Amino acid sequence: MGKVIAVANQKGGVGKTTTCVNLAASLAATKRKVLLIDLDPQGNATMGSGVDKYEVENTAYELLVEEKPFDEIVVKDTTGKYDLIASNGDVTAAEIKLMEFFAREVRLRNALAPIKDQYDYIFIDCPPSLNMLTVNAMSAADSVLVPMQCEYFALEGLTALIDTITKLAAVVNPGLGIEGILRTMYDPRNRLSNDVSDQLKQHFGDKVYRTVIPRNVRLAEAPSFGAPAMYYDKSSAGAKAYLSLAGEMIRRSEQKTQAKRA
């Protein structure tokens, strides 16, 4: 059965969408079956996957509100070789419409239940705020991957996010926890980055991925070409970092599976 991972941080500009697109592509390159769900009305993950958000017929709105069959909504031909549930401005209306429904917090969980075992990984790109879309993502997820910059305000944002995860786990999703903390836009020459990184490792231990994502021009350029970094410039430091992260995630998953069997 597929692992559902919400990629979330209530602070914007920390590399959530970049992580979703590039990690999905990296895992797909290892022959894993991957689905990316874009729940951000800005539709950046959709565009970064080579899908025009202005032209797409069905989006997460149709999945959450109209309950259209999954096969009618999913986009198969993305540049990253993974499947996609697209997003655009229509998804803003989904948040409003959801308020009319009973059990509105678990609409996404219910929609994914029939197809979850078709995938190895399902990533959900969350909006940078705690709204009904984010609540749906975390209700559907097995865990939360937190991308964050190593700066002072990011630590405050992380504290708020963990508080949110704890509250949601108590109310709608008892199994929800942190999948991992990913250090993004990392500059090892910056003393503050190193200090914050040390604090993260001290407080969260092995929840902090060993892989760090560097500041990289190619990562920033790739979305404008509608492609993950590994298909835009596979030799770039950013592309290599996300491939390394994919390998680390696979190893962690295999270790957990072996531990359960033992």
PDB file of C-alpha atoms in Angstrom:
ATOM      1  CA  MET A   1       0.000   0.000   0.000  1.00  0.00           C
ATOM      2  CA  GLY A   2       1.279   3.455  -0.923  1.00  0.00           C
ATOM      3  CA  LYS A   3       2.721   5.833   1.614  1.00  0.00           C
ATOM      4  CA  VAL A   4       0.912   9.200   1.697  1.00  0.00           C
ATOM      5  CA  ILE A   5       3.179  12.096   2.635  1.00  0.00           C
ATOM      6  CA  ALA A   6       1.982  15.684   3.081  1.00  0.00           C
ATOM      7  CA  VAL A   7       4.724  18.205   2.305  1.00  0.00           C
ATOM      8  CA  ALA A   8       3.888  21.140   4.536  1.00  0.00           C
ATOM      9  CA  ASN A   9       5.171  24.225   6.277  1.00  0.00           C
ATOM     10  CA  GLN A  10       3.004  27.151   7.346  1.00  0.00           C
ATOM     11  CA  LYS A  11       5.864  29.460   6.367  1.00  0.00           C
ATOM     12  CA  GLY A  12       5.985  30.224   2.637  1.00  0.00           C
ATOM     13  CA  GLY A  13       9.064  30.190   0.415  1.00  0.00           C
ATOM     14  CA  VAL A  14      10.804  27.260   2.063  1.00  0.00           C
ATOM     15  CA  GLY A  15      10.909  24.942  -0.966  1.00  0.00           C
ATOM     16  CA  LYS A  16       7.728  22.879  -0.508  1.00  0.00           C
ATOM     17  CA  THR A  17       6.798  22.778  -4.181  1.00  0.00           C
ATOM     18  CA  THR A  18      10.415  22.368  -5.301  1.00  0.00           C
ATOM     19  CA  THR A  19      10.690  19.402  -2.947  1.00  0.00           C
ATOM     20  CA  CYS A  20       7.415  17.834  -4.132  1.00  0.00           C
ATOM     21  CA  VAL A  21       8.285  18.050  -7.819  1.00  0.00           C
ATOM     22  CA  ASN A  22      11.924  16.992  -7.569  1.00  0.00           C
ATOM     23  CA  LEU A  23      11.458  14.252  -4.977  1.00  0.00           C
ATOM     24  CA  ALA A  24       8.539  12.791  -6.941  1.00  0.00           C
ATOM     25  CA  ALA A  25      10.651  12.784 -10.121  1.00  0.00           C
ATOM     26  CA  SER A  26      13.651  11.267  -8.327  1.00  0.00           C
ATOM     27  CA  LEU A  27      11.583   8.440  -6.839  1.00  0.00           C
ATOM     28  CA  ALA A  28       9.865   7.844 -10.196  1.00  0.00           C
ATOM     29  CA  ALA A  29      13.343   7.511 -11.741  1.00  0.00           C
ATOM     30  CA  THR A  30      14.009   4.594  -9.346  1.00  0.00           C
ATOM     31  CA  LYS A  31      10.986   2.805 -10.881  1.00  0.00           C
ATOM     32  CA  ARG A  32       8.672   3.668  -7.977  1.00  0.00           C
ATOM     33  CA  LYS A  33       5.088   4.484  -8.864  1.00  0.00           C
ATOM     34  CA  VAL A  34       4.480   8.042  -7.663  1.00  0.00           C
ATOM     35  CA  LEU A  35       1.462  10.362  -7.490  1.00  0.00           C
ATOM     36  CA  LEU A  36       1.771  14.099  -6.785  1.00  0.00           C
ATOM     37  CA  ILE A  37      -1.340  15.939  -5.608  1.00  0.00           C
ATOM     38  CA  ASP A  38      -1.180  19.721  -5.985  1.00  0.00           C
ATOM     39  CA  LEU A  39      -3.456  21.232  -3.322  1.00  0.00           C
ATOM     40  CA  ASP A  40      -2.045  24.748  -3.603  1.00  0.00           C
ATOM     41  CA  PRO A  41      -4.365  27.007  -5.672  1.00  0.00           C
ATOM     42  CA  GLN A  42      -1.265  28.757  -7.063  1.00  0.00           C
ATOM     43  CA  GLY A  43      -0.682  25.610  -9.122  1.00  0.00           C
ATOM     44  CA  ASN A  44       3.109  25.867  -9.037  1.00  0.00           C
ATOM     45  CA  ALA A  45       3.633  22.110  -8.711  1.00  0.00           C
ATOM     46  CA  THR A  46       1.337  21.633 -11.702  1.00  0.00           C
ATOM     47  CA  MET A  47       3.340  24.048 -13.861  1.00  0.00           C
ATOM     48  CA  GLY A  48       6.628  22.600 -12.590  1.00  0.00           C
ATOM     49  CA  SER A  49       5.425  19.188 -13.782  1.00  0.00           C
ATOM     50  CA  GLY A  50       5.028  20.468 -17.343  1.00  0.00           C
ATOM     51  CA  VAL A  51       1.230  20.758 -17.150  1.00  0.00           C
ATOM     52  CA  ASP A  52      -0.437  24.064 -18.049  1.00  0.00           C
ATOM     53  CA  LYS A  53      -2.681  24.959 -15.112  1.00  0.00           C
ATOM     54  CA  TYR A  54      -4.752  27.229 -17.381  1.00  0.00           C
ATOM     55  CA  GLU A  55      -5.521  24.423 -19.831  1.00  0.00           C
ATOM     56  CA  VAL A  56      -6.104  21.470 -17.515  1.00  0.00           C
ATOM     57  CA  GLU A  57      -9.752  20.326 -17.419  1.00  0.00           C
ATOM     58  CA  ASN A  58      -9.912  18.578 -14.051  1.00  0.00           C
ATOM     59  CA  THR A  59      -8.144  19.518 -10.845  1.00  0.00           C
ATOM     60  CA  ALA A  60      -8.174  18.734  -7.129  1.00  0.00           C
ATOM     61  CA  TYR A  61     -11.483  20.645  -7.066  1.00  0.00           C
ATOM     62  CA  GLU A  62     -13.193  17.865  -9.033  1.00  0.00           C
ATOM     63  CA  LEU A  63     -11.624  15.268  -6.726  1.00  0.00           C
ATOM     64  CA  LEU A  64     -12.637  16.953  -3.458  1.00  0.00           C
ATOM     65  CA  VAL A  65     -15.943  18.614  -4.320  1.00  0.00           C
ATOM     66  CA  GLU A  66     -17.497  16.859  -7.309  1.00  0.00           C
ATOM     67  CA  GLU A  67     -16.110  13.401  -6.444  1.00  0.00           C
ATOM     68  CA  LYS A  68     -15.279  12.636 -10.065  1.00  0.00           C
ATOM     69  CA  PRO A  69     -13.639   9.244 -10.682  1.00  0.00           C
ATOM     70  CA  PHE A  70      -9.885   9.324 -10.106  1.00  0.00           C
ATOM     71  CA  ASP A  71      -9.121   8.036 -13.613  1.00  0.00           C
ATOM     72  CA  GLU A  72     -10.878  11.070 -15.141  1.00  0.00           C
ATOM     73  CA  ILE A  73      -8.825  13.529 -13.100  1.00  0.00           C
ATOM     74  CA  VAL A  74      -5.301  12.104 -12.971  1.00  0.00           C
ATOM     75  CA  VAL A  75      -2.716  13.449 -15.461  1.00  0.00           C
ATOM     76  CA  LYS A  76      -0.321  10.742 -16.660  1.00  0.00           C
ATOM     77  CA  ASP A  77       1.978  12.606 -19.038  1.00  0.00           C
ATOM     78  CA  THR A  78       4.096  14.803 -16.755  1.00  0.00           C
ATOM     79  CA  THR A  79       7.714  15.686 -17.475  1.00  0.00           C
ATOM     80  CA  GLY A  80       8.750  14.051 -14.200  1.00  0.00           C
ATOM     81  CA  LYS A  81       7.319  10.618 -15.171  1.00  0.00           C
ATOM     82  CA  TYR A  82       4.921  10.600 -12.196  1.00  0.00           C
ATOM     83  CA  ASP A  83       1.134  10.949 -12.069  1.00  0.00           C
ATOM     84  CA  LEU A  84      -0.441  14.268 -11.093  1.00  0.00           C
ATOM     85  CA  ILE A  85      -3.655  15.680  -9.677  1.00  0.00           C
ATOM     86  CA  ALA A  86      -3.416  19.253 -10.960  1.00  0.00           C
ATOM     87  CA  SER A  87      -4.374  22.543  -9.336  1.00  0.00           C
ATOM     88  CA  ASN A  88      -5.273  26.073 -10.372  1.00  0.00           C
ATOM     89  CA  GLY A  89      -7.401  28.937  -9.103  1.00  0.00           C
ATOM     90  CA  ASP A  90     -10.482  26.683  -9.046  1.00  0.00           C
ATOM     91  CA  VAL A  91      -9.072  24.954  -5.969  1.00  0.00           C
ATOM     92  CA  THR A  92      -9.595  28.175  -3.993  1.00  0.00           C
ATOM     93  CA  ALA A  93     -13.335  27.601  -4.468  1.00  0.00           C
ATOM     94  CA  ALA A  94     -12.932  24.049  -3.155  1.00  0.00           C
ATOM     95  CA  GLU A  95     -11.979  25.382   0.265  1.00  0.00           C
ATOM     96  CA  ILE A  96     -15.229  27.357   0.419  1.00  0.00           C
ATOM     97  CA  LYS A  97     -17.382  24.512  -0.941  1.00  0.00           C
ATOM     98  CA  LEU A  98     -15.886  22.033   1.521  1.00  0.00           C
ATOM     99  CA  MET A  99     -17.441  23.964   4.389  1.00  0.00           C
ATOM    100  CA  GLU A 100     -20.859  22.785   3.162  1.00  0.00           C
ATOM    101  CA  PHE A 101     -20.050  19.077   3.498  1.00  0.00           C
ATOM    102  CA  PHE A 102     -20.371  16.665   6.371  1.00  0.00           C
ATOM    103  CA  ALA A 103     -16.995  15.076   7.318  1.00  0.00           C
ATOM    104  CA  ARG A 104     -15.285  17.735   5.189  1.00  0.00           C
ATOM    105  CA  GLU A 105     -11.902  17.075   6.859  1.00  0.00           C
ATOM    106  CA  VAL A 106     -11.621  13.574   5.365  1.00  0.00           C
ATOM    107  CA  ARG A 107     -12.784  14.152   1.778  1.00  0.00           C
ATOM    108  CA  LEU A 108      -9.278  13.627   0.395  1.00  0.00           C
ATOM    109  CA  ARG A 109      -8.645  10.554   2.548  1.00  0.00           C
ATOM    110  CA  ASN A 110     -11.855   8.967   1.254  1.00  0.00           C
ATOM    111  CA  ALA A 111     -11.008   9.878  -2.358  1.00  0.00           C
ATOM    112  CA  LEU A 112      -7.557   8.251  -2.100  1.00  0.00           C
ATOM    113  CA  ALA A 113      -8.679   5.076  -0.350  1.00  0.00           C
ATOM    114  CA  PRO A 114      -9.595   3.147  -3.566  1.00  0.00           C
ATOM    115  CA  ILE A 115      -6.338   3.983  -5.380  1.00  0.00           C
ATOM    116  CA  LYS A 116      -3.788   4.145  -2.566  1.00  0.00           C
ATOM    117  CA  ASP A 117      -2.384   0.687  -3.265  1.00  0.00           C
ATOM    118  CA  GLN A 118      -1.653   1.614  -6.902  1.00  0.00           C
ATOM    119  CA  TYR A 119       1.283   3.783  -5.796  1.00  0.00           C
ATOM    120  CA  ASP A 120       4.474   3.441  -3.785  1.00  0.00           C
ATOM    121  CA  TYR A 121       4.445   7.117  -2.789  1.00  0.00           C
ATOM    122  CA  ILE A 122       1.750   9.788  -2.825  1.00  0.00           C
ATOM    123  CA  PHE A 123       2.940  13.345  -2.143  1.00  0.00           C
ATOM    124  CA  ILE A 124       0.584  16.223  -1.320  1.00  0.00           C
ATOM    125  CA  ASP A 125       1.806  19.766  -1.935  1.00  0.00           C
ATOM    126  CA  CYS A 126       0.042  21.823   0.761  1.00  0.00           C
ATOM    127  CA  PRO A 127      -0.784  25.548   0.720  1.00  0.00           C
ATOM    128  CA  PRO A 128       1.436  27.710   2.992  1.00  0.00           C
ATOM    129  CA  SER A 129      -1.370  28.192   5.535  1.00  0.00           C
ATOM    130  CA  LEU A 130      -3.560  26.140   7.825  1.00  0.00           C
ATOM    131  CA  ASN A 131      -6.842  25.988   5.924  1.00  0.00           C
ATOM    132  CA  MET A 132      -9.342  23.269   5.044  1.00  0.00           C
ATOM    133  CA  LEU A 133      -7.140  22.081   2.152  1.00  0.00           C
ATOM    134  CA  THR A 134      -4.176  21.596   4.490  1.00  0.00           C
ATOM    135  CA  VAL A 135      -6.399  19.862   7.050  1.00  0.00           C
ATOM    136  CA  ASN A 136      -7.592  17.479   4.295  1.00  0.00           C
ATOM    137  CA  ALA A 137      -3.992  16.781   3.297  1.00  0.00           C
ATOM    138  CA  MET A 138      -2.932  15.975   6.850  1.00  0.00           C
ATOM    139  CA  SER A 139      -6.044  13.891   7.470  1.00  0.00           C
ATOM    140  CA  ALA A 140      -5.186  11.801   4.413  1.00  0.00           C
ATOM    141  CA  ALA A 141      -1.444  11.554   5.109  1.00  0.00           C
ATOM    142  CA  ASP A 142       0.507   8.892   6.951  1.00  0.00           C
ATOM    143  CA  SER A 143       3.149  11.471   7.796  1.00  0.00           C
ATOM    144  CA  VAL A 144       4.359  15.026   7.157  1.00  0.00           C
ATOM    145  CA  LEU A 145       7.607  15.978   5.436  1.00  0.00           C
ATOM    146  CA  VAL A 146       8.742  19.448   6.550  1.00  0.00           C
ATOM    147  CA  PRO A 147      11.064  21.443   4.265  1.00  0.00           C
ATOM    148  CA  MET A 148      12.631  24.377   6.069  1.00  0.00           C
ATOM    149  CA  GLN A 149      15.379  26.931   5.742  1.00  0.00           C
ATOM    150  CA  CYS A 150      17.983  27.045   8.480  1.00  0.00           C
ATOM    151  CA  GLU A 151      17.145  30.480   9.845  1.00  0.00           C
ATOM    152  CA  TYR A 152      15.731  31.793  13.108  1.00  0.00           C
ATOM    153  CA  PHE A 153      12.137  32.428  12.021  1.00  0.00           C
ATOM    154  CA  ALA A 154      11.967  28.967  10.458  1.00  0.00           C
ATOM    155  CA  LEU A 155      12.392  27.432  13.921  1.00  0.00           C
ATOM    156  CA  GLU A 156       9.378  29.395  15.153  1.00  0.00           C
ATOM    157  CA  GLY A 157       7.367  28.186  12.150  1.00  0.00           C
ATOM    158  CA  LEU A 158       8.408  24.598  12.837  1.00  0.00           C
ATOM    159  CA  THR A 159       7.166  24.860  16.424  1.00  0.00           C
ATOM    160  CA  ALA A 160       3.769  26.087  15.162  1.00  0.00           C
ATOM    161  CA  LEU A 161       3.586  23.286  12.578  1.00  0.00           C
ATOM    162  CA  ILE A 162       4.354  20.571  15.131  1.00  0.00           C
ATOM    163  CA  ASP A 163       1.624  21.993  17.352  1.00  0.00           C
ATOM    164  CA  THR A 164      -0.794  21.783  14.400  1.00  0.00           C
ATOM    165  CA  ILE A 165       0.215  18.183  13.623  1.00  0.00           C
ATOM    166  CA  THR A 166      -0.296  17.201  17.288  1.00  0.00           C
ATOM    167  CA  LYS A 167      -3.779  18.755  17.366  1.00  0.00           C
ATOM    168  CA  LEU A 168      -4.834  17.134  14.079  1.00  0.00           C
ATOM    169  CA  ALA A 169      -3.512  13.773  15.237  1.00  0.00           C
ATOM    170  CA  ALA A 170      -5.683  14.070  18.341  1.00  0.00           C
ATOM    171  CA  VAL A 171      -8.834  14.898  16.368  1.00  0.00           C
ATOM    172  CA  VAL A 172      -8.828  13.389  12.849  1.00  0.00           C
ATOM    173  CA  ASN A 173      -5.706  11.302  12.201  1.00  0.00           C
ATOM    174  CA  PRO A 174      -4.237   9.452  15.208  1.00  0.00           C
ATOM    175  CA  GLY A 175      -1.341   7.969  13.219  1.00  0.00           C
ATOM    176  CA  LEU A 176      -0.036  11.290  11.893  1.00  0.00           C
ATOM    177  CA  GLY A 177       3.585  12.125  12.659  1.00  0.00           C
ATOM    178  CA  ILE A 178       6.674  13.726  11.149  1.00  0.00           C
ATOM    179  CA  GLU A 179       8.191  11.794   8.247  1.00  0.00           C
ATOM    180  CA  GLY A 180      11.314  13.926   8.246  1.00  0.00           C
ATOM    181  CA  ILE A 181      12.723  17.435   8.351  1.00  0.00           C
ATOM    182  CA  LEU A 182      14.518  18.572   5.194  1.00  0.00           C
ATOM    183  CA  ARG A 183      17.009  21.428   5.276  1.00  0.00           C
ATOM    184  CA  THR A 184      16.546  23.468   2.082  1.00  0.00           C
ATOM    185  CA  MET A 185      18.387  26.393   0.445  1.00  0.00           C
ATOM    186  CA  TYR A 186      21.308  25.429   2.642  1.00  0.00           C
ATOM    187  CA  ASP A 187      24.526  27.441   2.615  1.00  0.00           C
ATOM    188  CA  PRO A 188      27.264  25.801   4.724  1.00  0.00           C
ATOM    189  CA  ARG A 189      29.255  29.061   4.711  1.00  0.00           C
ATOM    190  CA  ASN A 190      26.521  30.753   6.712  1.00  0.00           C
ATOM    191  CA  ARG A 191      27.123  30.476  10.458  1.00  0.00           C
ATOM    192  CA  LEU A 192      23.421  30.856  11.290  1.00  0.00           C
ATOM    193  CA  SER A 193      22.560  28.000   8.913  1.00  0.00           C
ATOM    194  CA  ASN A 194      25.018  25.748  10.720  1.00  0.00           C
ATOM    195  CA  ASP A 195      23.774  26.808  14.159  1.00  0.00           C
ATOM    196  CA  VAL A 196      20.126  26.169  13.286  1.00  0.00           C
ATOM    197  CA  SER A 197      21.059  22.876  11.614  1.00  0.00           C
ATOM    198  CA  ASP A 198      22.807  21.766  14.816  1.00  0.00           C
ATOM    199  CA  GLN A 199      19.746  22.710  16.879  1.00  0.00           C
ATOM    200  CA  LEU A 200      17.481  20.702  14.572  1.00  0.00           C
ATOM    201  CA  LYS A 201      19.676  17.610  14.882  1.00  0.00           C
ATOM    202  CA  GLN A 202      19.842  18.053  18.653  1.00  0.00           C
ATOM    203  CA  HIS A 203      16.045  18.278  19.059  1.00  0.00           C
ATOM    204  CA  PHE A 204      14.822  15.939  16.313  1.00  0.00           C
ATOM    205  CA  GLY A 205      17.669  13.450  15.937  1.00  0.00           C
ATOM    206  CA  ASP A 206      17.237  11.043  13.040  1.00  0.00           C
ATOM    207  CA  LYS A 207      14.038  12.804  11.916  1.00  0.00           C
ATOM    208  CA  VAL A 208      16.394  15.294  10.223  1.00  0.00           C
ATOM    209  CA  TYR A 209      17.446  13.966   6.820  1.00  0.00           C
ATOM    210  CA  ARG A 210      21.171  13.657   6.297  1.00  0.00           C
ATOM    211  CA  THR A 211      20.661  14.995   2.789  1.00  0.00           C
ATOM    212  CA  VAL A 212      20.629  18.792   2.575  1.00  0.00           C
ATOM    213  CA  ILE A 213      19.314  20.734  -0.404  1.00  0.00           C
ATOM    214  CA  PRO A 214      21.751  23.513  -1.384  1.00  0.00           C
ATOM    215  CA  ARG A 215      20.947  26.918  -2.795  1.00  0.00           C
ATOM    216  CA  ASN A 216      21.067  26.168  -6.496  1.00  0.00           C
ATOM    217  CA  VAL A 217      20.299  28.280  -9.555  1.00  0.00           C
ATOM    218  CA  ARG A 218      19.225  25.270 -11.622  1.00  0.00           C
ATOM    219  CA  LEU A 219      16.574  24.340  -9.047  1.00  0.00           C
ATOM    220  CA  ALA A 220      15.176  27.857  -9.330  1.00  0.00           C
ATOM    221  CA  GLU A 221      15.292  27.864 -13.146  1.00  0.00           C
ATOM    222  CA  ALA A 222      13.779  24.428 -13.787  1.00  0.00           C
ATOM    223  CA  PRO A 223      10.088  25.315 -13.042  1.00  0.00           C
ATOM    224  CA  SER A 224      10.082  27.987 -15.755  1.00  0.00           C
ATOM    225  CA  PHE A 225      10.927  25.192 -18.215  1.00  0.00           C
ATOM    226  CA  GLY A 226       8.156  22.975 -16.813  1.00  0.00           C
ATOM    227  CA  ALA A 227      10.513  20.231 -15.681  1.00  0.00           C
ATOM    228  CA  PRO A 228      12.106  18.836 -12.510  1.00  0.00           C
ATOM    229  CA  ALA A 229      15.794  19.718 -12.116  1.00  0.00           C
ATOM    230  CA  MET A 230      16.954  16.203 -13.052  1.00  0.00           C
ATOM    231  CA  TYR A 231      15.405  16.628 -16.512  1.00  0.00           C
ATOM    232  CA  TYR A 232      16.527  20.242 -16.853  1.00  0.00           C
ATOM    233  CA  ASP A 233      20.134  19.753 -15.720  1.00  0.00           C
ATOM    234  CA  LYS A 234      20.845  16.327 -14.215  1.00  0.00           C
ATOM    235  CA  SER A 235      24.413  17.307 -13.344  1.00  0.00           C
ATOM    236  CA  SER A 236      23.335  20.223 -11.144  1.00  0.00           C
ATOM    237  CA  ALA A 237      23.892  20.121  -7.393  1.00  0.00           C
ATOM    238  CA  GLY A 238      20.146  20.489  -6.804  1.00  0.00           C
ATOM    239  CA  ALA A 239      19.217  17.512  -8.993  1.00  0.00           C
ATOM    240  CA  LYS A 240      21.862  15.335  -7.322  1.00  0.00           C
ATOM    241  CA  ALA A 241      20.658  16.377  -3.860  1.00  0.00           C
ATOM    242  CA  TYR A 242      17.065  15.295  -4.535  1.00  0.00           C
ATOM    243  CA  LEU A 243      18.233  11.985  -6.006  1.00  0.00           C
ATOM    244  CA  SER A 244      20.238  11.500  -2.822  1.00  0.00           C
ATOM    245  CA  LEU A 245      17.150  12.336  -0.739  1.00  0.00           C
ATOM    246  CA  ALA A 246      15.096   9.779  -2.679  1.00  0.00           C
ATOM    247  CA  GLY A 247      17.732   7.144  -1.926  1.00  0.00           C
ATOM    248  CA  GLU A 248      17.706   8.073   1.771  1.00  0.00           C
ATOM    249  CA  MET A 249      13.899   7.808   1.910  1.00  0.00           C
ATOM    250  CA  ILE A 250      13.946   4.381   0.259  1.00  0.00           C
ATOM    251  CA  ARG A 251      16.614   3.120   2.694  1.00  0.00           C
ATOM    252  CA  ARG A 252      14.655   4.420   5.694  1.00  0.00           C
ATOM    253  CA  SER A 253      11.491   2.750   4.442  1.00  0.00           C
ATOM    254  CA  GLU A 254      13.277  -0.575   3.913  1.00  0.00           C
ATOM    255  CA  GLN A 255      14.842  -0.397   7.384  1.00  0.00           C
ATOM    256  CA  LYS A 256      11.419   0.195   8.980  1.00  0.00           C
ATOM    257  CA  THR A 257       9.948  -2.733   7.053  1.00  0.00           C
ATOM    258  CA  GLN A 258      12.777  -5.025   8.172  1.00  0.00           C
ATOM    259  CA  ALA A 259      12.407  -3.853  11.780  1.00  0.00           C
ATOM    260  CA  LYS A 260       8.675  -4.670  11.743  1.00  0.00           C
ATOM    261  CA  ARG A 261       9.348  -8.159  10.376  1.00  0.00           C
ATOM    262  CA  ALA A 262      11.981  -8.756  13.026  1.00  0.00           C
TER     263      ALA A 262
END
